[in-house]
PDB file of C-alpha atoms in Angstrom:
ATOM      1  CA  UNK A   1     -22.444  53.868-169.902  1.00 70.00           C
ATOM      2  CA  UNK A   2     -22.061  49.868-169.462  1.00 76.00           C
ATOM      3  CA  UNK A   3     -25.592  47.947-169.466  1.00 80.00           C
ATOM      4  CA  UNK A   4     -23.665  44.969-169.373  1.00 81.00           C
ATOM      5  CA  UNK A   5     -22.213  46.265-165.197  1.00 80.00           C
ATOM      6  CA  UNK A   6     -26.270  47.085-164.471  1.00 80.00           C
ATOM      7  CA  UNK A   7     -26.900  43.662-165.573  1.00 86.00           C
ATOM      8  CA  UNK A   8     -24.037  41.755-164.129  1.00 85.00           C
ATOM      9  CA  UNK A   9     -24.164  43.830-160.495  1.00 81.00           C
ATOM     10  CA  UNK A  10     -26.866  46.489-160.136  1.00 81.00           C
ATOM     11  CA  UNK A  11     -25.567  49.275-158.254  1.00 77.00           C
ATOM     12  CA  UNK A  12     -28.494  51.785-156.787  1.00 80.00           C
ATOM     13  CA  UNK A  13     -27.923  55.301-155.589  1.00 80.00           C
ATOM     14  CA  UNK A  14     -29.902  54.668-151.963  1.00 82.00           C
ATOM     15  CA  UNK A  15     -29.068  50.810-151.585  1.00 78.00           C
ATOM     16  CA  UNK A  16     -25.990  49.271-149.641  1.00 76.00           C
ATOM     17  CA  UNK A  17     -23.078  47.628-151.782  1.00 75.00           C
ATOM     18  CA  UNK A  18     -19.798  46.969-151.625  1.00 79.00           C
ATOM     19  CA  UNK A  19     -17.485  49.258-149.931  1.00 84.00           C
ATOM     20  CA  UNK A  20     -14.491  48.402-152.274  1.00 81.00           C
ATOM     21  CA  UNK A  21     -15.544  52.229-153.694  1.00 80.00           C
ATOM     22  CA  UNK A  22     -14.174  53.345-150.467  1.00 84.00           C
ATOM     23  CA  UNK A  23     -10.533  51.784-151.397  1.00 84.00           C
ATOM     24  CA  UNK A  24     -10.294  52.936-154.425  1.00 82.00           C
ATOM     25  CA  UNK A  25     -10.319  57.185-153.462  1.00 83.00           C
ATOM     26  CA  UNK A  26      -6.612  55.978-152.458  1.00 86.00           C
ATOM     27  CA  UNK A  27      -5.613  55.152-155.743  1.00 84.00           C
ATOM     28  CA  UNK A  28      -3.284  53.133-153.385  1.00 85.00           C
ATOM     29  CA  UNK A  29      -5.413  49.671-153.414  1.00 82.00           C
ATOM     30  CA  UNK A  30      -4.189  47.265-155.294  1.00 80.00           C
ATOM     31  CA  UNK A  31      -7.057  45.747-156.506  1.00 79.00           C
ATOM     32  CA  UNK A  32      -7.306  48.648-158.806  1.00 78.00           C
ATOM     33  CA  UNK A  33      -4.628  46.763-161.158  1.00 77.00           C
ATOM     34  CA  UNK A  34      -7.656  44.515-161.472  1.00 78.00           C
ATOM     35  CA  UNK A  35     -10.016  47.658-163.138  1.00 76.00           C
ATOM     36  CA  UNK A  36      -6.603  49.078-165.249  1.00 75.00           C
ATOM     37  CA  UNK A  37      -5.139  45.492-166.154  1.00 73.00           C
ATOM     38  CA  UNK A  38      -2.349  46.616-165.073  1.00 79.00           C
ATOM     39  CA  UNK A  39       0.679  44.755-163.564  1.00 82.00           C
ATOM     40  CA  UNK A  40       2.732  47.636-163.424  1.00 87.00           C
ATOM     41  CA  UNK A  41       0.358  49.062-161.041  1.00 84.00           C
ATOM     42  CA  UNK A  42      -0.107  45.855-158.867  1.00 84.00           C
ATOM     43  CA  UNK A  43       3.444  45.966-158.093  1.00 88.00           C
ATOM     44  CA  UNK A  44       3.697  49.497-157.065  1.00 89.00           C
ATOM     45  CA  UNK A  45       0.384  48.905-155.211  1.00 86.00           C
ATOM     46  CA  UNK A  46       1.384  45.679-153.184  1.00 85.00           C
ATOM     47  CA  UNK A  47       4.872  47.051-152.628  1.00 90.00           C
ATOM     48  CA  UNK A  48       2.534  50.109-150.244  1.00 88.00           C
ATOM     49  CA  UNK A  49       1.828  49.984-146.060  1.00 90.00           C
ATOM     50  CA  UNK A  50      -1.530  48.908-146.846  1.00 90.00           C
ATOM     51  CA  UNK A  51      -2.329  49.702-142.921  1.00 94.00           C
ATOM     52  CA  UNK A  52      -2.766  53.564-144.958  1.00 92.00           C
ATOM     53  CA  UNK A  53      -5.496  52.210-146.956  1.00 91.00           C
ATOM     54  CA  UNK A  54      -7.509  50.777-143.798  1.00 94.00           C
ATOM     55  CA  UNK A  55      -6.619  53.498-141.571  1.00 95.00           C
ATOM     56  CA  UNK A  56      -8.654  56.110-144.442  1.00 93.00           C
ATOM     57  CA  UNK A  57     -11.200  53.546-144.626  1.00 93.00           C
ATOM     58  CA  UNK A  58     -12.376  52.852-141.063  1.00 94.00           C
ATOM     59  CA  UNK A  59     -11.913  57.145-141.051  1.00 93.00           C
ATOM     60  CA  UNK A  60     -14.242  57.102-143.877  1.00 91.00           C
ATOM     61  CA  UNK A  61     -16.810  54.086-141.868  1.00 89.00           C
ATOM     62  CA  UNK A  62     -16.526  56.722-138.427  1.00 88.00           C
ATOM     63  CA  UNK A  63     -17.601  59.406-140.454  1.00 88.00           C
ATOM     64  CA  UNK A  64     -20.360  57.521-142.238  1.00 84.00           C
ATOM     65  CA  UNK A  65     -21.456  56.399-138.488  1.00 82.00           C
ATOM     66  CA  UNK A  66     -21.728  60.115-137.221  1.00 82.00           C
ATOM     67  CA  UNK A  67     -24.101  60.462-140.479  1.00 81.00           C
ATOM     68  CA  UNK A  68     -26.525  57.695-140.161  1.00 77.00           C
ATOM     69  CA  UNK A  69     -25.561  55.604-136.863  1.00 69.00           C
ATOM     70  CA  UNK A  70     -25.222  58.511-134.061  1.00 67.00           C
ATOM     71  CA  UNK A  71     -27.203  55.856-131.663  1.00 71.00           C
ATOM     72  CA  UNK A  72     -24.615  53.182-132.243  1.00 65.00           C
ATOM     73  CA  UNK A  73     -26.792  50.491-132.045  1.00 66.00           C
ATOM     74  CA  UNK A  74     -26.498  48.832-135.675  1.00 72.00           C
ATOM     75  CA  UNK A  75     -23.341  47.022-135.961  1.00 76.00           C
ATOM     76  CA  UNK A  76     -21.682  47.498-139.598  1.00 79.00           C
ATOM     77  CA  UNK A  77     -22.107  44.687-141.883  1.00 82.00           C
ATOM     78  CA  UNK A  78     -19.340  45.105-144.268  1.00 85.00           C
ATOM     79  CA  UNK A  79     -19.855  43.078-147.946  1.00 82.00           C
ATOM     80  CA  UNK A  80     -16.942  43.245-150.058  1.00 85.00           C
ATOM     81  CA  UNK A  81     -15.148  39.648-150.993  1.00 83.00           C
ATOM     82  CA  UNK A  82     -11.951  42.086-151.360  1.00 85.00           C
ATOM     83  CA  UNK A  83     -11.784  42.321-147.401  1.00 90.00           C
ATOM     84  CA  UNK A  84     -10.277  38.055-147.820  1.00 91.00           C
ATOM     85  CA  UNK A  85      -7.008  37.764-147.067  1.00 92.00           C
ATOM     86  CA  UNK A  86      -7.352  41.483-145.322  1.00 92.00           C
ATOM     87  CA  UNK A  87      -8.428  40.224-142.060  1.00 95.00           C
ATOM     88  CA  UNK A  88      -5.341  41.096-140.128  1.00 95.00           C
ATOM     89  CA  UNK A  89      -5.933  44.707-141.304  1.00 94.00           C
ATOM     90  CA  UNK A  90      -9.665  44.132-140.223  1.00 94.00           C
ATOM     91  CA  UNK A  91      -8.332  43.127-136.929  1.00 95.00           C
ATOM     92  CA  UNK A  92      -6.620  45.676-136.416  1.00 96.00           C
ATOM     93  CA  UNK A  93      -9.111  48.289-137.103  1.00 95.00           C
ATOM     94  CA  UNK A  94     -11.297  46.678-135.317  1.00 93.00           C
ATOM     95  CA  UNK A  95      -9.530  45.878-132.335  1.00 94.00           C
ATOM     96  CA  UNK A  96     -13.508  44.945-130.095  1.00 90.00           C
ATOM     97  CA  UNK A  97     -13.656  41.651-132.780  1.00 90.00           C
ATOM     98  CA  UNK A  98     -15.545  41.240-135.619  1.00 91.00           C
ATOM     99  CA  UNK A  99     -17.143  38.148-137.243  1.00 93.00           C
ATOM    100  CA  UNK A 100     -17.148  36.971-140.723  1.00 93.00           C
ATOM    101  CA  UNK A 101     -19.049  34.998-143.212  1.00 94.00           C
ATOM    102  CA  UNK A 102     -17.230  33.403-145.868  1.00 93.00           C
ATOM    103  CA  UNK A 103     -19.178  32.385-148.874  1.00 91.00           C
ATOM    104  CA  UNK A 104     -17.442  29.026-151.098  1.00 92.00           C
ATOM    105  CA  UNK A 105     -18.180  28.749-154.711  1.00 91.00           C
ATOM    106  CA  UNK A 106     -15.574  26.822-156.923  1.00 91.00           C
ATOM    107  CA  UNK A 107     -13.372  28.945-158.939  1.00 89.00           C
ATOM    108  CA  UNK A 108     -14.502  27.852-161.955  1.00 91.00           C
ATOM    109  CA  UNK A 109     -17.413  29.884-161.341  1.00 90.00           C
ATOM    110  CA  UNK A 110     -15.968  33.036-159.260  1.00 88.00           C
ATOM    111  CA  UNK A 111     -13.065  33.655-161.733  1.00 90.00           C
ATOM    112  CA  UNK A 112     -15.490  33.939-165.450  1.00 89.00           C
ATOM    113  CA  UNK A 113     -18.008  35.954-163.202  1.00 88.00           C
ATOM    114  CA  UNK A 114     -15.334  38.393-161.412  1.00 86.00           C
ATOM    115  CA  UNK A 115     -13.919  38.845-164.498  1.00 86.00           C
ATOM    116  CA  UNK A 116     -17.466  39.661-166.375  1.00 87.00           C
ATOM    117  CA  UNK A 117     -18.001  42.060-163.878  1.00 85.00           C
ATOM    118  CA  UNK A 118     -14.592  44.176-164.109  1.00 83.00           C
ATOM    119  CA  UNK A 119     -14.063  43.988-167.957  1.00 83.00           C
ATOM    120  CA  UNK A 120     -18.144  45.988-167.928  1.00 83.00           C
ATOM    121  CA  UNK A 121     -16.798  48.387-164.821  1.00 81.00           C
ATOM    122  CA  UNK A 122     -13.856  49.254-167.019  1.00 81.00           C
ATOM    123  CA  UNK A 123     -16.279  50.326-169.541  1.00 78.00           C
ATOM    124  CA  UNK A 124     -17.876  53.286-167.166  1.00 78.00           C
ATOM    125  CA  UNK A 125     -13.777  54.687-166.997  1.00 77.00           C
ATOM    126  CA  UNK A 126     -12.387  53.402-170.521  1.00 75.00           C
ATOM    127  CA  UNK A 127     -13.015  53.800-174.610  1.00 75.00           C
ATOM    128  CA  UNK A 128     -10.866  50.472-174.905  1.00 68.00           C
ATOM    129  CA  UNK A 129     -11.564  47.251-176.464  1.00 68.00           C
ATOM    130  CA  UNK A 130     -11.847  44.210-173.095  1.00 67.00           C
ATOM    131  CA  UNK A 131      -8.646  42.716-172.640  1.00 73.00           C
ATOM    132  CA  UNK A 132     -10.621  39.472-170.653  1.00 77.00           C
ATOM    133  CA  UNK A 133      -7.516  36.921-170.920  1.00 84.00           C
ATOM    134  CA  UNK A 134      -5.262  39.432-169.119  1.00 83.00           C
ATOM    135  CA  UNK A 135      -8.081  40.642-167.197  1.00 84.00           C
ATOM    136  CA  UNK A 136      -8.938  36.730-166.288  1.00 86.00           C
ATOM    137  CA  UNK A 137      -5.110  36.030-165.632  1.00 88.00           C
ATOM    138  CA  UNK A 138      -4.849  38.768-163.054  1.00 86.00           C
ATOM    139  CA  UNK A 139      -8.534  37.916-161.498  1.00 87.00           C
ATOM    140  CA  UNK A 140      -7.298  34.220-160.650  1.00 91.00           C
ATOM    141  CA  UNK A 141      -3.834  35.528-159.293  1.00 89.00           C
ATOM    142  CA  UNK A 142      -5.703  38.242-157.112  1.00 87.00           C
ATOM    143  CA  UNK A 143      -8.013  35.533-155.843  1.00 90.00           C
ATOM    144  CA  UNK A 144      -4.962  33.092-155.573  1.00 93.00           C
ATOM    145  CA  UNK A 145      -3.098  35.309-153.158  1.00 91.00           C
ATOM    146  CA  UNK A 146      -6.620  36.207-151.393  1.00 91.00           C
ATOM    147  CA  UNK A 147      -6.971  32.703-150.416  1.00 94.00           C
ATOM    148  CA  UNK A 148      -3.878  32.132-149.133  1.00 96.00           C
ATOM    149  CA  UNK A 149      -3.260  35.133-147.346  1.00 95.00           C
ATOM    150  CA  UNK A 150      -6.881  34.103-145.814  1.00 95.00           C
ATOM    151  CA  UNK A 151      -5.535  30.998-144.897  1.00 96.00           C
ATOM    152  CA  UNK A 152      -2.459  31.443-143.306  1.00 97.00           C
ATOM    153  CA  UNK A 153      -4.506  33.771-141.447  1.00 96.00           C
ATOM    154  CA  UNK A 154      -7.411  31.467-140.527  1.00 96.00           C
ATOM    155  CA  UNK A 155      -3.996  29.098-139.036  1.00 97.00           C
ATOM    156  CA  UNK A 156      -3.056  31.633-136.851  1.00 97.00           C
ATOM    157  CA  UNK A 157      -6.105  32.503-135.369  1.00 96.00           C
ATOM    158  CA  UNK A 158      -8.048  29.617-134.447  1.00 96.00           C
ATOM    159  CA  UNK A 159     -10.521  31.112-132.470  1.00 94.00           C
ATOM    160  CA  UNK A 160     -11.578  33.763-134.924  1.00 95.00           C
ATOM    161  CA  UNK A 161     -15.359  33.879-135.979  1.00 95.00           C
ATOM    162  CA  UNK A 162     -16.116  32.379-139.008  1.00 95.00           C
ATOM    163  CA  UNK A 163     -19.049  30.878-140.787  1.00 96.00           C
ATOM    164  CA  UNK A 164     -18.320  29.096-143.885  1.00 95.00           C
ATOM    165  CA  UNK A 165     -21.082  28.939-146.110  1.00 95.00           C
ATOM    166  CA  UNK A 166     -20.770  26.973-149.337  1.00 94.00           C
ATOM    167  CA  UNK A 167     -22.431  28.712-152.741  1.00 91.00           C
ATOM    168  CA  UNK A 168     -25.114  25.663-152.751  1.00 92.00           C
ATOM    169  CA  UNK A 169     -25.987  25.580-149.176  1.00 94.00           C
ATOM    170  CA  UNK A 170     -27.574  29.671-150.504  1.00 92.00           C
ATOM    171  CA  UNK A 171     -28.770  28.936-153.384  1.00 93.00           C
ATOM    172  CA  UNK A 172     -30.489  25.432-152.776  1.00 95.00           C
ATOM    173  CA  UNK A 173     -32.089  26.098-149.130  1.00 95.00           C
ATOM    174  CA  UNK A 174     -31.914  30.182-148.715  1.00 94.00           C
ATOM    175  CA  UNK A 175     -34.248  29.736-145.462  1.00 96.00           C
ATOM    176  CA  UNK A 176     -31.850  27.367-143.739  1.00 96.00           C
ATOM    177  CA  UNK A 177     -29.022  29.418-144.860  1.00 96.00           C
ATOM    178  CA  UNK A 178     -30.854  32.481-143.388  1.00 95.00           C
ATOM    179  CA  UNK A 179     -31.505  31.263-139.775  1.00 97.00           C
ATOM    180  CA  UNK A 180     -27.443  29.389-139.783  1.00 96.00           C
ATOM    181  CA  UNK A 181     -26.509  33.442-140.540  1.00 95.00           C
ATOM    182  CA  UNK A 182     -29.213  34.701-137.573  1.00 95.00           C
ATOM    183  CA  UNK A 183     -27.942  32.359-135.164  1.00 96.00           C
ATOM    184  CA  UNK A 184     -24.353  33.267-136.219  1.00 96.00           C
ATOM    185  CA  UNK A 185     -24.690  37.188-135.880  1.00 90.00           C
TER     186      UNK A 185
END
């Protein structure tokens, strides 16, 4: 239904990805204004106790546990650059700590790409034509109000875990990058 979304961000049927999916069976997330370029919804959305949304989803993460992690030895590695500016939910839902990994690539390249990526996910829901300047417009104000809401929190907790990784640092020495992450986790 969109070659364009398989190319751009393979999704498999028995391989991990984001759990962003998981947000969405709301239909209370706001970062579905994002998929429906819509601002009317954003407002309704953002205007929501968002604790709801994280409350269903760490339901949704215990149930997935009793599934596949009944021994409780693997730790959940969570993937989704929609958790950033989230973390005080994330603390909260995970009251034992959790770490995180923060990847930095300039906007210049996040934004186009993001963007790319919703306008071919909208094509698995919608028979519309891409609207990419809107859809680009709302993108870089999500992202906007990611970052700061990430780094307000970051000011107010100090001691929280965080490796900052920038996008070159992956891409130009991946075994380096790989053994900073080990030692991290």
């Amino acid at each position: 239904a969109s070659p364009e979304l398989g190319k751009l961000h393979p999704v498999y049927a028995d391989k991990a990805d984001e759990e962003t999916e998981m947000f969405y069976e709301t239909f209370q997330y706001s970062g579905m204004s994002l998929l429906y370029c819509s601002d009317e919804y954003a407002k309704w959305a953002n205007a929501l106790d968002i604790r709801d949304i994280y409350d269903y989803f760490l339901v949704q993460l215990k149930y997935l546990h009793w599934q596949f992690n009944r021994e409780g030895s693997r730790p959940w590695l969570l993937k989704s650059p929609m958790f950033m500016g989230f973390e005080k939910q994330l603390a909260r839902i995970f009251p034992q700590g959790f770490k995180t990994i923060y990847l930095h690539r300039s906007p210049e390249k996040i934004i186009p790409s993001a963007t790319k990526v919703m306008e071919a996910q909208k094509a698995l829901h919608f028979d519309m034509p891409p609207q990419s300047e809107k859809a680009r417009d709302q993108m870089l104000a999500w992202n906007t109000g990611a970052v700061r809401a990430h780094l307000r929190w970051r000011d107010k907790n100090p001691s929280a875990e965080i490796l900052d990784l920038s996008f070159n640092e992956v891409t130009n020495d991946s075994v380096k990058t790989c053994k900073k992450i080990c030692d991290f986790v």
